[in-house]
PDB file of C-alpha atoms in Angstrom:
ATOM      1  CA  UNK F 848       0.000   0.000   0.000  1.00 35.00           C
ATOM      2  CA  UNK F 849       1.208   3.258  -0.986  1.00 34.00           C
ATOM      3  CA  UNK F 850       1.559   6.688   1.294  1.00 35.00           C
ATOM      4  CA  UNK F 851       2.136   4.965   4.421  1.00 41.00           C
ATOM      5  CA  UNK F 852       4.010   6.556   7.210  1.00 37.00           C
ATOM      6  CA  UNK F 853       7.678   4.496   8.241  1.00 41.00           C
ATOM      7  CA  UNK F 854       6.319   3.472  11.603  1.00 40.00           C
ATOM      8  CA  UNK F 855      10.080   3.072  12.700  1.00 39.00           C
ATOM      9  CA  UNK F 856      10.781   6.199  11.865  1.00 38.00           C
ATOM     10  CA  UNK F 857       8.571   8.290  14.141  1.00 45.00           C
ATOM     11  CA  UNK F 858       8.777   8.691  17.193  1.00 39.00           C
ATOM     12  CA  UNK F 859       5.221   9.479  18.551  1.00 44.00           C
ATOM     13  CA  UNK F 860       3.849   6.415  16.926  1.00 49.00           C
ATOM     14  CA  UNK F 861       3.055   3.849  19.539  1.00 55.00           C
ATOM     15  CA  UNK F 862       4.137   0.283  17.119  1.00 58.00           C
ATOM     16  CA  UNK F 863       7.671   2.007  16.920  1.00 56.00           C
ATOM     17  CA  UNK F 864       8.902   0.886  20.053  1.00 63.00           C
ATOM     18  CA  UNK F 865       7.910  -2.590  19.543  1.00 64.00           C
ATOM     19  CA  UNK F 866      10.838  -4.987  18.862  1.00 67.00           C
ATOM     20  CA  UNK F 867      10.666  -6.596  15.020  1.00 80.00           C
ATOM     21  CA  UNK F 868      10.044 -10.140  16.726  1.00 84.00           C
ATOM     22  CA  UNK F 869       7.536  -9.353  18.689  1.00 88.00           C
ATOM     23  CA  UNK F 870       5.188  -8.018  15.224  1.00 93.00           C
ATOM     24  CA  UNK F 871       6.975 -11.032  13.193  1.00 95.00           C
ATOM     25  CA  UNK F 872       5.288 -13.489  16.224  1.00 96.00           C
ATOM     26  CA  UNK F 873       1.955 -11.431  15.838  1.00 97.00           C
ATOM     27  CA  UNK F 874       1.929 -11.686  12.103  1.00 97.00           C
ATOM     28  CA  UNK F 875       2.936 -15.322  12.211  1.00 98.00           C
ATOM     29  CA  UNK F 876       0.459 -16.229  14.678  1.00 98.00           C
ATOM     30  CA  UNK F 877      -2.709 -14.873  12.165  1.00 98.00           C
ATOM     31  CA  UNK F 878      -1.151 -16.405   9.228  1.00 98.00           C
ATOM     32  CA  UNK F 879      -1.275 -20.203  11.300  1.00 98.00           C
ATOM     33  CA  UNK F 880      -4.562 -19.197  12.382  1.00 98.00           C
ATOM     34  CA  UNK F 881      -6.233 -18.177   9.196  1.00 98.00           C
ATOM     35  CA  UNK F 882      -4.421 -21.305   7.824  1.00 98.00           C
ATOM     36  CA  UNK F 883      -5.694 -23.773  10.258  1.00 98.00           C
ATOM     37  CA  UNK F 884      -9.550 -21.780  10.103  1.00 98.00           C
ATOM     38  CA  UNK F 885     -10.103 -22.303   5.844  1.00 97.00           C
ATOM     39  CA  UNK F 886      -8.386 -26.188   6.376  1.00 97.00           C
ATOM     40  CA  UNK F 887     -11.284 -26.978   8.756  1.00 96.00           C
ATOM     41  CA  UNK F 888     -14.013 -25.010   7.038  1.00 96.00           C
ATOM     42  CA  UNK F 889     -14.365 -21.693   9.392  1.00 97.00           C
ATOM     43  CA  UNK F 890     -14.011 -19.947   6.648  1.00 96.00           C
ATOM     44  CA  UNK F 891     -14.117 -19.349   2.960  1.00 95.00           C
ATOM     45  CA  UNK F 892     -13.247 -17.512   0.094  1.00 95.00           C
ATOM     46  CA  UNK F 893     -12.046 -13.862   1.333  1.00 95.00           C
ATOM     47  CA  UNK F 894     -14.915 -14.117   4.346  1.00 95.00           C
ATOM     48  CA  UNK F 895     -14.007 -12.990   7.865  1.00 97.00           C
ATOM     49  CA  UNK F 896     -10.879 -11.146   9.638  1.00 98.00           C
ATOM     50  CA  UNK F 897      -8.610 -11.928  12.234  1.00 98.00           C
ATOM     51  CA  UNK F 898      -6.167  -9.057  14.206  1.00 98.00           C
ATOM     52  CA  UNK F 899      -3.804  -9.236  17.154  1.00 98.00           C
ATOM     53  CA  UNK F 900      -3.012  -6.769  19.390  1.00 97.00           C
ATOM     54  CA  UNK F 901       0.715  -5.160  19.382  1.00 96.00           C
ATOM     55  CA  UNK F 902       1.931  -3.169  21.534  1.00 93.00           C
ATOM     56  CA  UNK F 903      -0.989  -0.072  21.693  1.00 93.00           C
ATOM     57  CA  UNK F 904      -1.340  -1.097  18.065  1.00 95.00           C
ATOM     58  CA  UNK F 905      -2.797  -3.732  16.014  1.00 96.00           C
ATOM     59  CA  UNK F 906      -2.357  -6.074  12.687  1.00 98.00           C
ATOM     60  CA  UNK F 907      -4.972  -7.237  10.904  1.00 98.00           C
ATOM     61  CA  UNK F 908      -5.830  -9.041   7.837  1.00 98.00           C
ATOM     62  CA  UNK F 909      -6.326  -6.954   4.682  1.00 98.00           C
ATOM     63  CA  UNK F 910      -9.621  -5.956   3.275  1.00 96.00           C
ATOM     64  CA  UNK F 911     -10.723  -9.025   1.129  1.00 94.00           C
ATOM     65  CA  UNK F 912      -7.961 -11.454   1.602  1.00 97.00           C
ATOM     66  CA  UNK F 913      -8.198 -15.311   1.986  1.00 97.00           C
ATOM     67  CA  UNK F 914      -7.248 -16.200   5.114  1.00 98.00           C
ATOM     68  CA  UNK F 915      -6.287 -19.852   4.269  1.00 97.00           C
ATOM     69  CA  UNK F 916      -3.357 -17.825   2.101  1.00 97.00           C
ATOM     70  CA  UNK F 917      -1.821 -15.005   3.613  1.00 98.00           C
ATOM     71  CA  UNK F 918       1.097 -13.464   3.720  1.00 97.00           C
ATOM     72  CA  UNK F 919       3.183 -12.133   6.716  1.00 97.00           C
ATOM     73  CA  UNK F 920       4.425  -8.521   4.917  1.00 96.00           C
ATOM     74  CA  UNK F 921       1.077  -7.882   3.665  1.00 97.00           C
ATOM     75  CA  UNK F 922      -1.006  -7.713   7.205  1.00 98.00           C
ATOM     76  CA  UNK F 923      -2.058  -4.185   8.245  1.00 98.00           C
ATOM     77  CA  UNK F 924      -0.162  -2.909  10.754  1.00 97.00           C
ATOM     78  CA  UNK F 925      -2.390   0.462  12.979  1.00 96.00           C
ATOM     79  CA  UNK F 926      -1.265   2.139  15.364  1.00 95.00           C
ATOM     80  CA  UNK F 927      -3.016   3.498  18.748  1.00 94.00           C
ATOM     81  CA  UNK F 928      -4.948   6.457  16.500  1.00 94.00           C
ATOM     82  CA  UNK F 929      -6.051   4.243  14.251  1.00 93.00           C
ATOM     83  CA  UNK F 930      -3.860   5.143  11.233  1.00 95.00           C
ATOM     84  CA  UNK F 931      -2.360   2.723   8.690  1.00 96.00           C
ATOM     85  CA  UNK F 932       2.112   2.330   8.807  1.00 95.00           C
ATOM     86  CA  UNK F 933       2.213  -0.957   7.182  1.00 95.00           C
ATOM     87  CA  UNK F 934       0.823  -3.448   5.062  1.00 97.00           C
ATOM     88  CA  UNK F 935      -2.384  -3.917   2.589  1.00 98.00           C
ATOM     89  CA  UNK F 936      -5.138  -1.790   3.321  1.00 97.00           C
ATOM     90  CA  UNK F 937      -6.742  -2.818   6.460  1.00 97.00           C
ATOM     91  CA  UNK F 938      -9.885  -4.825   6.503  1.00 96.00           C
ATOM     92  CA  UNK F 939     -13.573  -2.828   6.468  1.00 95.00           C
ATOM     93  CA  UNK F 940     -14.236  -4.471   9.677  1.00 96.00           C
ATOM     94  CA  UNK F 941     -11.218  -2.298  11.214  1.00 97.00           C
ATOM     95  CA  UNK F 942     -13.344   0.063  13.542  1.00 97.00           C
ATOM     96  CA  UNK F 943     -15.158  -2.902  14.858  1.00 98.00           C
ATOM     97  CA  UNK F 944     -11.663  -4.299  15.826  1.00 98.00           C
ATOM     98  CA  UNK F 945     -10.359  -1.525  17.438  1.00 97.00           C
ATOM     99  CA  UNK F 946     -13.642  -0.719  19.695  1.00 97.00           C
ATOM    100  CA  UNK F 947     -13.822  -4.461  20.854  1.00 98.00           C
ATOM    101  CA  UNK F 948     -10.306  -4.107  21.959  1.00 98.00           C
ATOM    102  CA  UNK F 949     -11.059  -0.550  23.939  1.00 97.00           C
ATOM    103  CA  UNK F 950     -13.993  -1.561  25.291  1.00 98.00           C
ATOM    104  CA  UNK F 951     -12.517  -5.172  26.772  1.00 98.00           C
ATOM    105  CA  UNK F 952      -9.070  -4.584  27.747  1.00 96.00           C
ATOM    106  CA  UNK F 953      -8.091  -8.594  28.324  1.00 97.00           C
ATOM    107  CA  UNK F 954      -8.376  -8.721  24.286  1.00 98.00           C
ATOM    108  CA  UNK F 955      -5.702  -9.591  23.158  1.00 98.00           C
ATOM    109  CA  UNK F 956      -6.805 -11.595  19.700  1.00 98.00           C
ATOM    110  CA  UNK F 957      -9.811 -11.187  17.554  1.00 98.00           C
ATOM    111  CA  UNK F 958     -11.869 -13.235  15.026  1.00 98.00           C
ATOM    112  CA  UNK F 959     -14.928 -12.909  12.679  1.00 98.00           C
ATOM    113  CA  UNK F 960     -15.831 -15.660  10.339  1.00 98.00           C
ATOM    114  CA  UNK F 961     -18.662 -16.738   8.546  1.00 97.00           C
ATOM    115  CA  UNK F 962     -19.056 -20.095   9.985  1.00 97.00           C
ATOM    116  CA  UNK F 963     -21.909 -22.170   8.129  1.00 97.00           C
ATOM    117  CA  UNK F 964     -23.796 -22.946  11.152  1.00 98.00           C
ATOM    118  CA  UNK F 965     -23.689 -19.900  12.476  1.00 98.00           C
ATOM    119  CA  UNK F 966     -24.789 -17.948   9.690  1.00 98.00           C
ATOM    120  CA  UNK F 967     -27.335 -20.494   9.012  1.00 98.00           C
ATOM    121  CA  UNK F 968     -28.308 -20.012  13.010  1.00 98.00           C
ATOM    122  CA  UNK F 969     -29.389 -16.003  12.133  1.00 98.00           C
ATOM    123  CA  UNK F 970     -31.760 -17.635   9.283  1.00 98.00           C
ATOM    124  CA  UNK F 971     -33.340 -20.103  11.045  1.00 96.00           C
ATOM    125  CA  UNK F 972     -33.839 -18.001  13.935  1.00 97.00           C
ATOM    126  CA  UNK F 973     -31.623 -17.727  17.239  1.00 98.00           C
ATOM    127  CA  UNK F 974     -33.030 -18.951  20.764  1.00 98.00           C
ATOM    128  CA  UNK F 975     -33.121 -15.015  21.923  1.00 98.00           C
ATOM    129  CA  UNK F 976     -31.443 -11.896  21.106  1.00 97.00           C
ATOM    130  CA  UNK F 977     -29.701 -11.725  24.236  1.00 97.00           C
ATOM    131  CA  UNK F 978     -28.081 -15.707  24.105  1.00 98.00           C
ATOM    132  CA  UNK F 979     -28.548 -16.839  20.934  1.00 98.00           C
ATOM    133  CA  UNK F 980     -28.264 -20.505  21.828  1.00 98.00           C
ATOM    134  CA  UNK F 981     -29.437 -21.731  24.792  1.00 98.00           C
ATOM    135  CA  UNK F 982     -26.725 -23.455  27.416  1.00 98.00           C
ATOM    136  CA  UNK F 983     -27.347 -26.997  26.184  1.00 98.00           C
ATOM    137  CA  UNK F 984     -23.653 -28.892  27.308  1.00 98.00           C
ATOM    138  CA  UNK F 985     -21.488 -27.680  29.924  1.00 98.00           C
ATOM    139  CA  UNK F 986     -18.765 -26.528  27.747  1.00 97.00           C
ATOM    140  CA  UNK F 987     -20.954 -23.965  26.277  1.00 98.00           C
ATOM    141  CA  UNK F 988     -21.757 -22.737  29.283  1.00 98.00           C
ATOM    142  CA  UNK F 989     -18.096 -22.656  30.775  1.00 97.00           C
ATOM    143  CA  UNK F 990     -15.862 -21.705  27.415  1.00 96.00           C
ATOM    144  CA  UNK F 991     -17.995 -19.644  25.416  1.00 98.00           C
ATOM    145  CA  UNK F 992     -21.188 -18.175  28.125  1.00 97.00           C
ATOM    146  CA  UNK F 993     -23.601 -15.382  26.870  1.00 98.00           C
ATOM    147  CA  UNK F 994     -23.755 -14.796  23.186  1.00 98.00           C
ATOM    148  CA  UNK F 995     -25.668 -11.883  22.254  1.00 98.00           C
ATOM    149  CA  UNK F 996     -26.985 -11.006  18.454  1.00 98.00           C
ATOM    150  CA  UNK F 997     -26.206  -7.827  16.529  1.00 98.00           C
ATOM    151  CA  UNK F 998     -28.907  -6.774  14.192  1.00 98.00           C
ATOM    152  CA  UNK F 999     -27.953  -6.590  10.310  1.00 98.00           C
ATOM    153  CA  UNK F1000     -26.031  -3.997   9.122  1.00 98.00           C
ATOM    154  CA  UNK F1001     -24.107  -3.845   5.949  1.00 97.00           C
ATOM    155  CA  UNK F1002     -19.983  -5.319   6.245  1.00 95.00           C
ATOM    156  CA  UNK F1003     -18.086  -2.429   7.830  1.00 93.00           C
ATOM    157  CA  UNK F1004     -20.787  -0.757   9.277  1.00 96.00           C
ATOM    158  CA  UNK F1005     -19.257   1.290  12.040  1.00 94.00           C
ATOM    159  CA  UNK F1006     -22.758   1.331  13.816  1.00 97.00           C
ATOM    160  CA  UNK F1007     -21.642  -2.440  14.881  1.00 98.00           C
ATOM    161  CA  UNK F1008     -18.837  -1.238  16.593  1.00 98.00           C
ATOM    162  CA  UNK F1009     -21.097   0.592  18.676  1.00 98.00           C
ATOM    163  CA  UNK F1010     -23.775  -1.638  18.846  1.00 98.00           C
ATOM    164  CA  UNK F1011     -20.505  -4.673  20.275  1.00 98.00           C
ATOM    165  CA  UNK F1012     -18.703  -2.333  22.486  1.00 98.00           C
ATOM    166  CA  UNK F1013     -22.276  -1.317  24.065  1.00 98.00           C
ATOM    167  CA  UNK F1014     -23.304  -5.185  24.648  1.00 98.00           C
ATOM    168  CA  UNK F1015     -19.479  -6.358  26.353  1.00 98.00           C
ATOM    169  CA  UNK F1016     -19.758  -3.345  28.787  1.00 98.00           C
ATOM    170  CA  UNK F1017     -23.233  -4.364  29.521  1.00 97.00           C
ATOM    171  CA  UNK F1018     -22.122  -7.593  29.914  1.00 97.00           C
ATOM    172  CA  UNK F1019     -19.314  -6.548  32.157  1.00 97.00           C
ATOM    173  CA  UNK F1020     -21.771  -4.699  34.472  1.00 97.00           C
ATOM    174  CA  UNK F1021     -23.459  -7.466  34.992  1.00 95.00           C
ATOM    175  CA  UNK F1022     -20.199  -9.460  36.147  1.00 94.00           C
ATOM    176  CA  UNK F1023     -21.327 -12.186  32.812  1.00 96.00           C
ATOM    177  CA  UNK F1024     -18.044 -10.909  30.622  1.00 97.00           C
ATOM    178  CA  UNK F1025     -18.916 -12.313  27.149  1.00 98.00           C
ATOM    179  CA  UNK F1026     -16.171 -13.428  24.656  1.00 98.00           C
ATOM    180  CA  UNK F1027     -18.493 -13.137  21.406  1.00 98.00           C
ATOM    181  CA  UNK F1028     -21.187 -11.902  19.423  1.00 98.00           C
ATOM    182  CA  UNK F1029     -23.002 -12.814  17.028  1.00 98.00           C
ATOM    183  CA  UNK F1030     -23.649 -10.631  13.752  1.00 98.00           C
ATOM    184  CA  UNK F1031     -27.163 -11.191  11.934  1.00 98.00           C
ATOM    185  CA  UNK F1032     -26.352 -12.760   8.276  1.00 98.00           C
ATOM    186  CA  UNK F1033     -22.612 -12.365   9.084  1.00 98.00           C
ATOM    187  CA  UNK F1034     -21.178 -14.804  11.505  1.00 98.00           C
ATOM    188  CA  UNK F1035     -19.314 -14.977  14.792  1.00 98.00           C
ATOM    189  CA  UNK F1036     -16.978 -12.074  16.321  1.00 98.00           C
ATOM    190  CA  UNK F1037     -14.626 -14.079  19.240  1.00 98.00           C
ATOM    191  CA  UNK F1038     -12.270 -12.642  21.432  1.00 98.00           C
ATOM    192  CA  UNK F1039      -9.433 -13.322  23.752  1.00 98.00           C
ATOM    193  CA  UNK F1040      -6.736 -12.678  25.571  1.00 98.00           C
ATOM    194  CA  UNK F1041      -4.686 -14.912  23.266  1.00 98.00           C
ATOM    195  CA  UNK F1042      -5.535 -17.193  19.786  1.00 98.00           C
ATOM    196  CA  UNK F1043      -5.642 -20.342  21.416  1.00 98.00           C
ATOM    197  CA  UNK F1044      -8.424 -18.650  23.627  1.00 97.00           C
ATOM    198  CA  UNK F1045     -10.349 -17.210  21.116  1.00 98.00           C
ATOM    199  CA  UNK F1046     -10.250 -20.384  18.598  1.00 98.00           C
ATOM    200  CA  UNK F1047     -11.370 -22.525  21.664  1.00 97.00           C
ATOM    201  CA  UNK F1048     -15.017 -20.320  21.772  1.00 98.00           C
ATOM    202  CA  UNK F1049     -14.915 -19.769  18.203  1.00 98.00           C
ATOM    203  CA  UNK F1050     -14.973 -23.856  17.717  1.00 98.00           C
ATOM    204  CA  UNK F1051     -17.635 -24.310  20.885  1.00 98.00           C
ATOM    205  CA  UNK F1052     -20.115 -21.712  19.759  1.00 98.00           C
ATOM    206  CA  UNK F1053     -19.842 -23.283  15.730  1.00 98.00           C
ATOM    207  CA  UNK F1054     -20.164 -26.948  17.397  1.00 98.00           C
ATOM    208  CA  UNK F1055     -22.958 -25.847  19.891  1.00 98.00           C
ATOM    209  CA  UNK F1056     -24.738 -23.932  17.292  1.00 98.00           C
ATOM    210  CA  UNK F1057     -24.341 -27.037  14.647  1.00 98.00           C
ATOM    211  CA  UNK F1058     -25.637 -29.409  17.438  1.00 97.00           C
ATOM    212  CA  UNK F1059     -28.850 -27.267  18.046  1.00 97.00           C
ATOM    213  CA  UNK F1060     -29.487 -26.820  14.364  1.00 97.00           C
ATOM    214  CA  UNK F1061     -28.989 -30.855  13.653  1.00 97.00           C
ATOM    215  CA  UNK F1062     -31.249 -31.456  16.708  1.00 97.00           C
ATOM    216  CA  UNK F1063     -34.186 -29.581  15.156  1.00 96.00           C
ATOM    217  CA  UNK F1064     -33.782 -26.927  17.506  1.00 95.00           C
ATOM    218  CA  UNK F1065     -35.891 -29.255  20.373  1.00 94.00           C
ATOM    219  CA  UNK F1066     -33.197 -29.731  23.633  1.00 95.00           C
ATOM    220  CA  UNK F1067     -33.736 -28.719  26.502  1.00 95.00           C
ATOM    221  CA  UNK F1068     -31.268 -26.115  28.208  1.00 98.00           C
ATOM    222  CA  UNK F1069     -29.173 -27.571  30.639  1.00 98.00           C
ATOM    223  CA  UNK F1070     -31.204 -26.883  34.380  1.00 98.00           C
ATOM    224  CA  UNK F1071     -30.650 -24.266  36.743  1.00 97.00           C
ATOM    225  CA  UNK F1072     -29.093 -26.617  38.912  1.00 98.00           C
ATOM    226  CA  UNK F1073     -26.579 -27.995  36.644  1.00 98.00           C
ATOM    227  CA  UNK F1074     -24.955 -24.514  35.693  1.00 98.00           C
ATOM    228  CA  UNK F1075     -25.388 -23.075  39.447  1.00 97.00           C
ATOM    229  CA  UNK F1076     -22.645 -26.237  39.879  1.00 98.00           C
ATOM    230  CA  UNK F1077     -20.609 -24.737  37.141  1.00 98.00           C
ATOM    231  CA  UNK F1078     -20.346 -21.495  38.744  1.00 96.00           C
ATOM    232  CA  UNK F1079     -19.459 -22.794  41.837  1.00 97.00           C
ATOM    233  CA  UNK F1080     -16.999 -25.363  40.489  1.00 97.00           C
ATOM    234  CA  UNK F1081     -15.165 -23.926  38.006  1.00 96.00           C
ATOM    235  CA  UNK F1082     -16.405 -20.021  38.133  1.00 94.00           C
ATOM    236  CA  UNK F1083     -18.121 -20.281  34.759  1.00 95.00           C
ATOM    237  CA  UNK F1084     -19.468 -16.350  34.067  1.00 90.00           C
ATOM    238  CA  UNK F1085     -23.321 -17.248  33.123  1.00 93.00           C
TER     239      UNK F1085
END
């Protein structure tokens, strides 16, 4: 991408500081994540985004790539004002990024795909806006928790960013943290303090939602009872 500003070069911005491993580990970590995502089926053709957080800065997958084929050089790099140094030009979903990351400050990794289920979830109708699949197993409950949907807008809508930040610090008031949302028609947005975090609900809430959907929608949610014990046992936040 042309016009971009030599991040090393000035001072004031916030990515300068960071040592060149620690964005080579950041970049490397997407590209094995957006590799390992299209080889399962998370994702396809140039659907869904992934960033990292570096430093007061962030990296995240261009606008339209594949991310079963990306390449290190070419990730956005953005620093703490939200301007472009490095890379392709930053994916639409940028602003959304960015706000999840202010507005939950353990977030360390983000995804959005367009997981089949999922998607196919919003169309068939979700159990309610504010948990869009009920706690059927206790995983659900314990690694992924509330789930709230995010009406349609169009891709890049910066009205979602509002709408997400507005839900996790709602969420947070309530002491029920959530790691993900769900956009209507669009897919999952996971979060987490690392990629091995954020994979782990991205894979329960596609599984759980697959389950429900091959189930004919009819289980029961797991009773009070049962997820009182997973509070108390092993501090699940529902």
């Amino acid at each position: 991408m042309t016009g971009l500003r030599n991040s090393a070069a000035d001072p004031t911005n916030s990515t300068a500081d960071l040592p060149d491993s620690a964005v080579d580990a950041a970049r490397a970590e997407i590209v094995r994540v957006g590799t390992s995502l299209f080889a399962r089926g998370y994702v396809h053709a140039s659907a869904g985004n992934i960033s990292a957080r570096v430093g007061d800065g962030h990296l995240i997958t261009p606008t339209d790539a594949a991310l079963g084929f990306l390449e290190p050089d070419r990730l956005a790099l953005v620093d703490a004002g939200g301007e472009q140094v490095a890379g392709d030009r930053a994916s639409k979903t940028l602003t959304l990024h960015r706000r999840i990351y202010e507005a939950d400050p353990t977030a360390r990794f983000v995804l959005h795909t367009h997981s089949t289920h999922l998607v196919g979830l919003t169309l068939a109708g979700v159990w309610s806006q504010d948990d869009v699949l009920p706690p059927l197993t206790p995983y659900y409950v314990m690694k992924v928790g509330h789930v709230p949907l995010i009406p349609y807008h169009r891709p890049g809508d910066p009205r979602v960013a509002d709408l997400v930040a507005a839900a996790i610090a709602d969420r947070a008031a309530r002491a029920t943290p959530i790691r993900a949302v769900l956009l209507d028609r669009l897919g999952p947005v996971v979060w987490g303090p690392d990629a091995a975090t954020a994979l782990a609900v991205l894979e329960e809430l596609e599984e759980t939602a697959r389950l429900w959907l091959l189930t004919d929608r009819r289980p029961e949610p797991l009773p009070g009872h049962a997820i009182d014990e997973l509070r108390s046992t092993f501090r699940a936040a529902w």
